[in-house]
């Protein structure tokens, strides 16, 4: 297994498929590297594999510290020994998405047509389906014919849906969490704010900042701040900050005043240390482009014809980015094609981010569903 | 009456109070100019005056074309001959707020302590109460002892509340529309995104862009785009744009793709032609600082003790910036002090912006309330 280099040239565990991949945009990526991590042991029948799909700014280090950033695994509450996705029972795989910046092929990878250069904004437009096609290569490479489950939150949930639709024979169960079957106009608009902030940063240099030095740090920070507001609920912001003052010295028109401002600024500035602006542009666009219903003339149920997976859909009551109505629409369409589907709305005031946080009801639901499926699949 | 100059040195009708005004922040503004417009005729008893308070980016040209920007009056649907605020019956006054950029004293005004310089970010922090104190000077200057009504939407509604609390004897009726008694953590967060985008623009130059040339146009555009999302409902965005493509040629990672993106970009770029970044910073901060309950140890009802005005509170069902719950909380607190209050939630899918748009139910409600008040006040 070769090793590849991430955003900061850190060597990540990976595999390269030199035959490349045909993309939805019509272009061909001539060589594709997938950085990934596995946890637990693949059983002899190779029937206990769970693929975890990460969200917009996640990575493959789902259950362990990311050695490049030093951050703890982003879903250690959910994946690990004894956790709902129990690594003592399941073989867990998590890969950095196509377009990402943690070792998988993305805008930071060598340009296929310009020797010595990086892709930058020449990187082809990618889709959620493209990401999943690349994951399929990895699964086959690992010798697995059928996944026990594909589990993911937010953009990871879009990938779980894409798996169920594109490769119905390759998964037993699908768990899209806090997800949607299309990106709404409002959500596209929020992404666009972030993109415009990045473009507006003179450090962006038309996407060629690696070659020219510097990074669009302030623009990317504003993008992250904007996204962050959509990840948390108004209740959570009120509970955590309300109108608490940061600057208690007096009132100030042009400086920091409220605690919620410092918090957002921290979210923005810490993000730029670990994420690449071109990847942010490419991946937000992939989310914008996701619309399962469009493939069947607006008929979501049509897209689900032929799915075979058992579904668990989870939404969170205070999530306003991917509200419960979205998951409900998916459940209805799945019912329409007589798919096997459970749908749970978890009561939480933590907003979209709830899927990453301590939500015992969600964790119990996920554990129960996987246990039930394991029984049906003859895994227990 | 002297004339003053706005953001682009256009001469606006105004009055200057050389004695200045003491601000909530503890500083003194040594001279204050108020740019304003009036419509209709003040009756002999001077009892038919209605003050209209504008929102964050509004101006004094409520019922006529703004001669500087060429834009039509921002509330011509509501104010004019035969309109709900009928200029054949009422004498209507509208002033550019303190901190604004359409002729009233603001960051673009001459610096009081540095001859030849403009205030820029040295401009003192201002509050909604400060804006209202300056409006009171104008009202007295016009020879009016008691306004028949103070009417405003959004930040204009905050001013109407401030009038009722600060000068209870100076108004017969108050109409806060799509307003709130405090700015929430989420709303402060959205403002902060805009401010950070402005600060991040190298054209901002620490707020000294007038002297050094150029303007933080891209940052201000991102600020406006962010704010604009909060002004419209998800339903309205879906209805207007949904996932309509702007670029139908194919999919693109780094260019324009969806119609909603072009729309937002247009909102941003047209805004920078008519608004000043330092004013945007000063006025958003004034909104953030607004919290009527804080003045009475968290007791909103306490703040309303002593109010005498009759109130009409209007909210719009799809407004998520100042949701109905906010107006309801105001109504409850007013009831608590036995104030005379009507509260109407208008069903609309147009979001916060509904107060500016064609909403016949809202217009009929406002007309009816003013007519009833006119009868009580012996105006009819």
XYZ file of C-alpha atoms in Angstrom:
760
model
C 0.000 0.000 0.000
C 1.531 3.280 -0.988
C 1.283 6.430 1.009
C 0.085 9.786 -0.120
C 0.362 13.311 1.087
C -2.314 15.560 2.460
C -2.685 19.275 2.565
C 0.442 19.715 4.621
C 2.432 16.886 2.979
C 1.672 14.546 5.852
C 1.808 10.909 4.648
C -1.607 9.269 5.002
C -2.427 5.566 4.501
C -3.909 5.266 1.018
C -4.350 3.287 -2.152
C -4.061 4.560 -5.710
C -6.155 3.391 -8.667
C -4.101 4.315 -11.705
C -6.911 3.463 -14.099
C -8.715 6.569 -12.863
C -12.423 7.268 -12.743
C -15.009 8.724 -15.117
C -16.786 11.671 -13.497
C -20.393 12.877 -13.767
C -19.144 16.107 -15.343
C -17.940 14.104 -18.333
C -14.272 14.422 -17.556
C -11.927 11.607 -16.604
C -9.683 11.701 -13.561
C -6.728 9.683 -14.833
C -5.516 8.431 -11.458
C -7.300 8.398 -8.137
C -5.835 8.044 -4.665
C -8.034 7.219 -1.703
C -6.724 7.878 1.798
C -8.518 5.736 4.345
C -8.437 4.118 7.761
C -9.869 0.835 9.025
C -10.783 -0.304 12.522
C -11.602 -3.789 13.826
C -11.266 -7.062 11.948
C -12.881 -8.230 8.737
C -14.488 -11.599 9.398
C -13.826 -14.602 7.207
C -17.058 -14.212 5.261
C -16.152 -10.525 4.739
C -19.676 -9.693 5.772
C -19.135 -7.387 8.742
C -17.814 -4.275 7.022
C -19.328 -0.877 7.753
C -18.362 2.119 5.652
C -18.541 5.449 7.462
C -18.926 8.468 5.184
C -17.738 11.809 6.499
C -19.305 15.241 6.183
C -18.066 18.369 4.386
C -15.015 19.030 6.529
C -14.506 15.583 8.045
C -11.795 13.070 7.286
C -10.932 9.381 7.492
C -9.886 9.562 11.162
C -13.312 8.711 12.487
C -12.238 6.771 15.584
C -8.706 7.899 16.362
C -6.656 11.047 16.582
C -5.838 12.593 13.223
C -2.044 12.446 13.151
C -1.805 15.489 10.892
C -4.053 17.858 12.817
C -3.829 16.300 16.267
C -7.620 16.475 16.573
C -9.442 13.534 18.186
C -11.429 11.191 15.949
C -14.508 13.093 14.852
C -16.992 10.316 15.719
C -15.351 8.540 18.666
C -18.688 8.638 20.441
C -20.215 6.515 17.682
C -17.379 4.344 16.358
C -15.053 2.309 18.568
C -14.874 -0.707 20.862
C -18.282 -1.089 22.500
C -19.657 1.994 20.720
C -22.886 1.909 18.638
C -20.744 1.076 15.610
C -18.788 -1.494 17.587
C -15.306 -2.091 16.228
C -15.114 -5.314 18.236
C -17.902 -6.646 16.072
C -17.627 -4.742 12.800
C -14.813 -3.949 10.417
C -15.087 -0.195 9.974
C -13.736 1.668 6.958
C -13.591 5.415 6.560
C -12.093 7.180 3.557
C -11.318 10.804 2.860
C -13.715 11.874 0.094
C -12.692 12.583 -3.472
C -11.952 16.298 -3.549
C -10.802 16.292 0.062
C -7.525 17.491 1.516
C -6.502 14.683 3.852
C -4.698 12.484 1.343
C -7.364 11.598 -1.234
C -7.224 13.029 -4.729
C -8.425 16.612 -4.728
C -7.493 20.101 -5.894
C -4.193 19.817 -3.977
C -3.153 16.729 -6.021
C -0.729 16.835 -8.941
C -2.320 18.232 -12.087
C -2.802 15.428 -14.624
C -2.135 17.639 -17.598
C 0.435 20.143 -16.275
C 3.530 18.371 -14.982
C 4.833 19.890 -11.781
C 1.636 21.839 -11.106
C -1.266 21.087 -8.768
C -4.893 20.910 -9.902
C -6.129 24.007 -8.078
C -9.281 25.319 -9.718
C -8.605 23.146 -12.783
C -9.818 20.249 -10.661
C -12.934 18.840 -12.333
C -16.341 19.388 -10.750
C -17.223 16.364 -8.650
C -20.500 14.995 -7.350
C -21.612 12.919 -4.392
C -22.075 10.010 -6.816
C -18.456 10.441 -7.946
C -17.282 10.275 -4.338
C -19.210 7.040 -3.878
C -17.852 5.486 -7.078
C -14.361 6.064 -5.751
C -15.316 4.531 -2.391
C -16.589 1.476 -4.279
C -13.125 0.988 -5.747
C -11.693 1.012 -2.248
C -14.259 -1.522 -1.010
C -13.466 -3.852 -3.908
C -9.764 -3.350 -3.299
C -10.331 -4.510 0.274
C -11.920 -7.694 -1.101
C -15.416 -6.874 0.096
C -18.339 -7.705 -2.173
C -21.104 -6.428 0.027
C -20.978 -3.917 2.858
C -22.974 -4.675 5.956
C -23.834 -0.999 6.231
C -23.057 2.483 4.977
C -23.464 5.120 7.685
C -23.010 8.862 7.437
C -24.276 12.224 8.681
C -24.952 15.371 6.665
C -22.965 15.051 3.414
C -22.097 11.557 4.680
C -25.823 10.812 4.629
C -26.006 11.957 1.018
C -23.283 9.421 0.276
C -25.225 6.672 2.076
C -28.238 7.490 -0.128
C -26.044 7.481 -3.223
C -24.654 4.065 -2.263
C -28.163 2.629 -1.890
C -29.218 3.997 -5.265
C -26.068 3.391 -7.312
C -25.007 0.025 -5.919
C -28.113 -1.589 -4.448
C -26.498 -5.027 -4.304
C -23.465 -3.852 -2.417
C -24.973 -2.938 0.942
C -27.269 -4.593 3.463
C -28.197 -1.434 5.336
C -28.003 2.321 4.835
C -28.089 4.938 7.598
C -28.411 8.520 6.328
C -28.343 10.829 9.358
C -29.324 14.517 9.347
C -29.289 14.342 5.569
C -31.337 15.354 2.556
C -32.016 14.102 -0.951
C -31.257 17.526 -2.430
C -29.529 20.710 -1.413
C -32.090 23.501 -1.034
C -31.831 27.006 -2.496
C -31.197 28.359 0.997
C -28.410 25.866 1.603
C -26.843 26.628 -1.766
C -27.062 30.311 -0.814
C -25.175 29.725 2.448
C -22.484 27.814 0.559
C -22.273 30.643 -1.950
C -21.605 33.193 0.829
C -18.624 31.099 1.847
C -17.371 30.745 -1.699
C -17.685 34.468 -2.363
C -15.787 35.201 0.843
C -12.982 32.906 -0.378
C -12.962 34.431 -3.877
C -12.909 37.920 -2.337
C -9.764 37.161 -0.361
C -6.771 38.493 -2.321
C -4.833 35.534 -0.892
C -6.944 33.230 -3.048
C -5.102 34.311 -6.203
C -7.525 32.609 -8.529
C -7.004 29.347 -6.648
C -3.290 29.347 -7.319
C -2.258 30.264 -3.782
C -0.035 27.211 -3.300
C 2.227 28.237 -6.143
C 2.190 31.917 -5.273
C 2.435 31.504 -1.499
C -0.040 32.453 1.195
C -3.582 31.210 1.638
C -7.040 32.818 1.580
C -7.239 32.436 5.352
C -9.622 35.252 6.150
C -12.013 34.314 3.366
C -12.014 30.669 4.386
C -12.558 31.696 7.997
C -15.639 33.726 7.024
C -16.878 30.715 5.023
C -16.486 28.496 8.073
C -18.170 31.021 10.354
C -21.152 31.202 8.008
C -21.418 27.425 7.788
C -21.037 27.114 11.532
C -24.113 29.244 12.199
C -26.118 26.798 10.086
C -24.765 23.843 12.082
C -26.061 25.041 15.404
C -29.575 25.804 16.505
C -30.716 29.181 17.714
C -31.509 27.506 21.051
C -27.952 26.219 21.353
C -26.487 29.654 20.599
C -28.808 31.214 23.139
C -27.988 28.609 25.753
C -24.236 28.840 25.217
C -23.853 32.572 24.652
C -27.091 34.504 24.657
C -26.056 38.133 24.784
C -23.043 37.559 27.042
C -20.438 40.257 26.544
C -16.856 39.540 25.610
C -15.887 43.143 25.925
C -17.350 44.240 29.237
C -15.297 47.426 29.280
C -17.915 49.372 27.417
C -19.679 49.423 24.096
C -17.716 49.380 20.926
C -18.811 49.898 17.349
C -15.786 48.516 15.578
C -14.335 45.934 17.936
C -15.421 42.710 19.564
C -18.422 42.979 21.822
C -20.297 39.716 22.314
C -19.045 36.268 23.348
C -20.777 34.660 20.360
C -18.520 36.744 18.105
C -15.277 35.476 19.678
C -16.615 31.943 19.459
C -17.368 32.289 15.745
C -14.012 33.896 15.098
C -12.331 30.997 16.870
C -14.313 28.542 14.726
C -13.126 30.343 11.631
C -9.480 30.752 12.515
C -8.963 27.218 13.821
C -10.554 25.781 10.685
C -8.102 27.384 8.270
C -5.275 25.482 9.932
C -6.733 22.164 8.900
C -8.655 22.686 5.683
C -7.892 23.725 2.161
C -9.905 26.446 0.423
C -9.976 24.749 -2.996
C -11.258 21.546 -1.396
C -13.901 23.599 0.380
C -15.018 25.026 -2.956
C -15.081 21.642 -4.703
C -16.934 19.790 -1.935
C -19.553 22.473 -1.249
C -20.308 22.427 -4.978
C -20.694 18.641 -4.898
C -23.281 19.030 -2.130
C -25.100 21.774 -4.054
C -25.321 19.493 -7.076
C -26.892 16.635 -5.130
C -30.517 16.078 -6.068
C -31.669 12.467 -6.240
C -35.090 13.439 -7.549
C -33.688 15.266 -10.572
C -32.449 12.000 -11.983
C -36.025 10.761 -12.302
C -37.754 13.919 -13.517
C -38.444 15.164 -10.015
C -39.757 11.815 -8.783
C -37.772 10.851 -5.727
C -39.520 7.483 -5.492
C -38.342 6.754 -9.026
C -34.753 7.212 -7.902
C -35.322 4.648 -5.171
C -36.729 1.962 -7.470
C -34.498 -1.052 -7.112
C -32.985 -0.169 -3.726
C -32.496 -3.246 -1.561
C -30.978 -1.871 1.613
C -32.761 -1.605 4.943
C -32.812 2.054 5.922
C -32.543 3.899 9.171
C -33.202 7.613 8.693
C -32.379 9.897 11.608
C -33.159 13.586 11.881
C -32.795 16.042 14.766
C -35.700 18.241 15.770
C -33.721 21.501 15.888
C -31.696 20.909 12.697
C -32.595 23.774 10.355
C -29.938 22.963 7.738
C -31.367 19.520 6.955
C -34.693 19.668 8.744
C -36.808 16.669 9.666
C -39.121 17.342 6.712
C -36.267 16.335 4.422
C -35.790 12.960 6.094
C -39.554 12.485 6.142
C -39.702 13.040 2.382
C -37.045 10.368 1.926
C -38.968 7.969 4.190
C -42.153 8.551 2.191
C -40.441 7.924 -1.124
C -38.828 4.773 0.260
C -42.205 3.583 1.536
C -43.574 4.239 -1.903
C -41.219 1.630 -3.359
C -41.891 -0.725 -0.427
C -38.374 -0.409 0.959
C -37.643 -1.448 4.510
C -37.323 1.846 6.353
C -37.190 3.108 9.932
C -37.351 6.831 10.553
C -36.554 8.462 13.877
C -36.634 12.144 14.715
C -34.417 12.647 17.747
C -35.512 15.463 20.067
C -32.498 17.690 20.484
C -31.857 21.413 20.747
C -28.315 21.133 19.355
C -29.131 21.694 15.686
C -27.456 19.961 12.754
C -24.274 19.349 14.765
C -26.251 17.016 17.050
C -25.136 14.032 14.957
C -21.563 14.683 16.115
C -22.429 15.360 19.755
C -23.489 13.450 22.838
C -27.032 12.377 21.929
C -27.839 9.147 23.826
C -31.176 8.659 22.030
C -29.509 8.814 18.646
C -26.740 6.460 19.742
C -29.226 3.946 21.187
C -31.288 4.102 17.992
C -28.259 3.463 15.800
C -27.027 0.610 17.996
C -30.460 -1.021 18.030
C -30.866 -0.768 14.283
C -27.435 -2.254 13.578
C -28.034 -5.070 16.078
C -31.327 -5.894 14.404
C -29.757 -5.872 10.966
C -26.870 -8.028 12.211
C -29.379 -10.610 13.368
C -31.166 -10.574 10.025
C -27.891 -10.756 8.165
C -26.789 -13.689 10.273
C -23.910 -11.726 11.748
C -24.665 -12.141 15.438
C -32.361 74.991 6.703
C -28.850 73.990 5.778
C -27.969 71.139 3.518
C -25.590 68.329 4.157
C -23.761 65.795 2.130
C -24.198 62.056 2.015
C -21.890 59.260 1.152
C -21.328 60.541 -2.362
C -21.417 64.267 -1.467
C -25.003 64.577 -2.658
C -26.742 67.477 -0.825
C -29.636 66.165 1.280
C -32.209 68.261 3.138
C -31.132 68.377 6.764
C -30.863 70.276 10.010
C -27.835 70.543 12.281
C -27.938 70.693 16.053
C -24.629 72.275 17.012
C -25.148 71.586 20.704
C -24.564 67.893 19.942
C -25.875 64.876 21.778
C -24.705 62.737 24.715
C -24.446 59.088 23.676
C -25.134 55.885 25.619
C -21.470 54.942 25.281
C -20.560 57.907 27.446
C -19.104 60.004 24.665
C -20.463 63.277 23.351
C -21.111 63.928 19.674
C -20.400 67.658 19.518
C -22.616 68.428 16.540
C -25.359 66.352 14.975
C -26.889 66.685 11.539
C -30.150 64.959 10.693
C -31.099 64.469 7.055
C -34.846 64.046 6.678
C -37.845 64.311 4.406
C -41.443 65.226 5.098
C -44.650 64.477 3.184
C -48.138 65.935 3.563
C -49.130 68.898 5.707
C -48.853 69.425 9.431
C -52.279 70.457 10.751
C -52.752 73.538 12.873
C -52.876 71.585 16.107
C -49.647 69.839 15.005
C -51.300 66.599 16.010
C -51.164 64.603 12.765
C -47.446 63.825 12.518
C -46.247 60.291 11.919
C -42.566 59.462 12.209
C -41.416 56.587 10.016
C -38.235 54.860 11.206
C -36.161 53.056 8.619
C -34.365 49.713 8.824
C -30.635 48.894 8.702
C -30.006 49.959 5.124
C -32.982 52.255 4.574
C -33.021 56.023 4.280
C -35.243 59.074 4.620
C -36.727 58.686 1.119
C -39.644 56.596 2.261
C -42.223 57.830 -0.258
C -40.266 59.261 -3.171
C -37.305 58.459 -5.340
C -33.972 58.832 -3.592
C -32.290 61.552 -5.674
C -28.821 60.234 -4.853
C -29.324 56.572 -5.699
C -32.245 56.867 -8.123
C -34.063 54.095 -6.240
C -37.813 54.451 -5.669
C -39.058 55.276 -2.181
C -38.552 52.172 -0.074
C -42.071 52.121 1.388
C -44.211 53.694 -1.345
C -46.708 50.882 -0.853
C -47.262 51.995 2.722
C -46.682 55.761 2.706
C -48.255 58.149 0.191
C -51.537 59.739 -0.890
C -54.291 57.210 -0.139
C -51.804 54.658 1.227
C -52.194 53.085 4.697
C -50.050 55.908 6.065
C -52.006 58.466 4.106
C -50.038 61.622 3.341
C -53.286 63.421 2.526
C -54.235 62.986 6.160
C -50.980 62.743 8.041
C -47.799 64.757 8.099
C -45.104 62.132 7.592
C -41.501 62.583 8.682
C -38.647 60.224 7.907
C -35.038 60.815 8.924
C -31.803 59.066 8.071
C -30.626 57.431 11.299
C -27.650 58.591 13.300
C -24.727 56.572 11.946
C -26.250 56.405 8.478
C -24.743 57.444 5.176
C -27.516 59.447 3.531
C -26.769 62.837 5.036
C -27.137 62.310 8.778
C -24.098 62.352 11.038
C -22.215 59.090 10.763
C -18.746 57.636 10.238
C -18.502 59.592 6.955
C -18.967 62.949 8.763
C -16.110 65.302 9.639
C -14.108 64.100 12.628
C -14.793 66.352 15.609
C -11.275 66.088 16.969
C -9.160 65.769 13.827
C -9.653 68.746 11.521
C -9.856 67.740 7.887
C -10.388 64.053 8.656
C -13.577 61.973 8.694
C -14.711 59.918 11.680
C -14.214 56.480 10.126
C -13.840 53.882 12.862
C -13.267 56.652 15.416
C -17.007 57.239 15.235
C -18.470 56.506 18.672
C -20.560 53.393 19.228
C -24.211 54.300 18.898
C -27.387 52.648 20.119
C -31.007 52.534 19.004
C -31.825 54.832 21.925
C -29.229 57.314 20.633
C -30.847 57.274 17.194
C -34.194 58.033 18.791
C -32.804 60.867 20.936
C -31.561 62.512 17.765
C -34.954 62.018 16.094
C -36.549 63.716 19.104
C -34.439 66.796 18.402
C -35.759 66.852 14.863
C -39.360 66.484 16.026
C -38.942 69.399 18.447
C -37.238 71.413 15.730
C -40.344 70.878 13.583
C -42.442 72.329 16.404
C -44.175 69.055 17.244
C -44.795 68.255 20.894
C -46.455 64.903 20.415
C -46.298 62.537 17.472
C -49.490 60.868 16.402
C -47.543 57.688 15.681
C -44.096 56.177 15.302
C -44.032 53.385 12.726
C -41.123 51.194 11.646
C -40.129 47.731 10.500
C -37.145 45.643 11.615
C -34.605 48.077 13.124
C -37.317 50.702 12.560
C -39.501 48.685 14.908
C -36.751 48.755 17.535
C -36.809 52.545 17.233
C -40.597 52.612 17.658
C -40.176 50.579 20.874
C -37.417 52.895 22.046
C -39.642 55.928 21.418
C -42.451 54.419 23.496
C -40.077 53.650 26.368
C -37.884 56.775 26.332
C -40.474 59.418 25.551
C -43.851 58.009 26.592
C -45.522 61.415 26.496
C -44.391 62.176 22.961
C -46.394 59.642 20.967
C -50.005 58.532 20.752
C -49.348 55.255 18.979
C -46.405 52.955 18.254
C -46.229 50.375 15.460
C -43.205 48.056 15.676
C -43.339 45.722 12.672
C -41.271 42.538 12.244
C -39.234 43.686 15.212
C -37.778 42.387 18.452
C -36.957 43.694 21.898
C -33.441 42.262 21.717
C -31.025 41.015 19.088
C -30.525 37.263 19.524
C -27.184 35.445 19.580
C -27.959 34.024 16.131
C -28.711 37.461 14.746
C -25.558 38.906 16.283
C -23.695 35.990 14.687
C -25.069 36.809 11.232
C -24.067 40.453 11.670
C -20.616 39.329 12.771
C -20.152 37.326 9.547
C -20.780 40.511 7.595
C -18.441 42.543 9.752
C -15.672 39.957 9.472
C -16.097 39.912 5.688
C -15.670 43.712 5.658
C -12.634 43.615 7.974
C -11.117 40.864 5.807
C -11.310 42.999 2.685
C -7.897 44.657 2.174
C -9.843 47.605 0.724
C -11.142 48.312 4.232
C -7.772 49.651 5.351
C -8.725 49.777 8.987
C -11.778 51.846 8.095
C -9.673 54.579 6.522
C -10.601 53.712 2.926
C -11.919 57.179 2.097
C -8.571 58.779 2.735
C -6.560 56.028 1.110
C -8.872 55.455 -1.858
C -10.887 52.399 -2.800
C -13.645 50.721 -0.809
C -14.122 47.294 0.782
C -16.612 46.433 -1.948
C -16.254 42.662 -1.945
C -16.395 42.402 1.817
C -19.454 44.631 2.001
C -21.067 42.596 -0.779
C -20.548 39.370 1.197
C -22.037 41.102 4.246
C -25.100 42.074 2.244
C -25.455 38.598 0.748
C -25.377 37.069 4.224
C -27.942 39.512 5.540
C -30.105 38.997 2.494
C -30.451 35.278 3.170
C -31.847 36.127 6.589
C -34.357 38.552 5.059
C -36.036 35.966 2.878
C -37.773 32.751 3.805
C -36.689 29.348 2.635
C -40.087 29.083 0.907
C -39.482 32.308 -1.008
C -36.040 31.163 -2.161
C -37.494 27.839 -3.235
C -40.370 29.472 -5.061
C -38.178 32.021 -6.822
C -35.148 29.885 -7.586
C -35.319 26.364 -6.253
C -32.429 24.556 -7.912
C -32.715 26.403 -11.233
C -29.408 26.475 -13.035
C -27.702 29.659 -14.135
C -24.973 27.776 -15.911
C -26.782 25.148 -17.942
C -23.674 24.362 -19.967
C -22.521 21.702 -17.563
C -21.415 21.369 -13.986
C -18.749 23.595 -12.641
C -16.863 23.465 -9.369
C -15.398 26.928 -9.330
C -17.831 29.058 -11.315
C -21.435 30.078 -11.105
C -23.934 27.244 -11.217
C -27.304 28.067 -9.689
C -29.659 30.982 -10.271
C -29.849 31.702 -6.547
C -26.116 32.415 -6.632
C -26.388 35.086 -9.347
C -29.287 36.621 -7.480
C -27.284 36.858 -4.259
C -24.269 38.226 -6.081
C -26.468 40.892 -7.636
C -27.848 41.780 -4.198
C -24.315 42.166 -2.942
C -22.862 44.150 -5.800
C -25.782 46.565 -6.187
C -25.702 47.277 -2.452
C -22.112 48.511 -2.383
C -23.059 51.288 -4.782
C -25.392 52.826 -2.269
C -24.089 52.010 1.189
C -21.025 52.757 3.211
C -19.112 49.996 5.000
C -18.372 52.012 8.159
C -22.057 52.910 8.484
C -22.888 49.218 8.067
C -20.524 48.373 10.920
C -21.871 51.101 13.207
C -25.548 50.367 12.597
C -25.325 46.571 12.851
C -23.594 47.073 16.188
C -26.392 49.384 17.335
C -28.891 46.619 16.545
C -26.774 44.016 18.365
C -26.699 46.220 21.450
C -30.482 46.571 21.576
C -32.010 44.731 24.518
C -34.885 46.459 26.261
C -35.070 43.798 28.961
C -31.451 44.318 30.045
C -32.302 47.770 31.294
C -34.615 46.272 33.895
C -32.567 43.254 35.012
C -34.045 41.000 32.344
C -37.626 42.091 33.028
C -39.104 43.272 29.761
C -42.336 44.308 31.463
C -40.268 46.537 33.724
C -38.952 48.392 30.695
C -42.526 49.028 29.588
C -43.695 50.503 32.911
C -44.928 53.985 32.151
C -45.538 53.521 28.412
C -48.649 55.391 27.279
C -48.811 54.660 23.575
C -51.339 52.364 21.923
C -49.434 49.582 20.222
C -49.886 47.637 17.038
C -47.394 44.774 16.796
C -47.117 43.019 13.450
C -45.123 39.877 12.699
C -44.908 37.701 9.596
C -45.318 33.945 9.879
C -42.247 33.045 7.786
C -39.903 35.664 9.290
C -37.046 33.738 10.880
C -34.878 36.783 11.613
C -37.441 38.359 13.939
C -39.894 35.521 14.393
C -43.438 35.881 15.679
C -42.378 34.619 19.114
C -40.439 37.856 19.539
C -43.479 40.045 18.868
C -45.567 37.792 21.088
C -43.118 38.299 23.956
C -43.450 42.067 23.509
C -47.248 41.795 23.469
C -47.191 39.753 26.690
C -44.946 42.231 28.476
C -47.138 45.116 27.331
C -50.224 43.290 28.558
C -48.458 42.815 31.858
C -48.321 46.593 32.334
C -51.908 46.951 31.043
C -50.858 48.766 27.880
C -53.264 49.038 24.966
C -51.891 46.522 22.486
C -53.016 44.804 19.280
C -50.905 41.988 17.919
C -51.317 40.541 14.427
C -49.311 37.744 12.855
C -49.667 38.121 9.086
C -49.559 34.854 7.157
C -46.893 35.267 4.516
C -44.214 33.097 2.959
C -41.985 36.077 2.121
C -39.905 36.101 5.292
C -38.636 39.189 7.090
C -38.734 41.234 3.882
C -42.521 40.894 3.840
C -42.852 44.243 5.636
C -41.433 45.918 2.517
C -43.444 43.903 0.004
C -46.983 43.678 -1.285
C -48.842 42.236 1.720
C -52.474 43.399 1.571
C -53.325 41.921 4.991
C -50.528 43.839 6.630
C -51.491 47.046 4.831
C -55.153 46.689 5.793
C -54.186 46.021 9.411
C -51.979 49.099 9.576
C -54.617 51.291 7.914
C -57.319 50.064 10.262
C -55.190 50.615 13.352
C -54.236 54.149 12.347
C -57.848 55.000 11.491
C -59.026 53.749 14.880
C -56.285 55.726 16.647
C -57.136 58.828 14.619
C -60.713 58.600 15.829
C -59.601 58.236 19.455
C -57.178 61.094 19.074
C -59.905 63.276 17.566
C -58.052 63.501 14.259
C -60.789 62.288 11.920
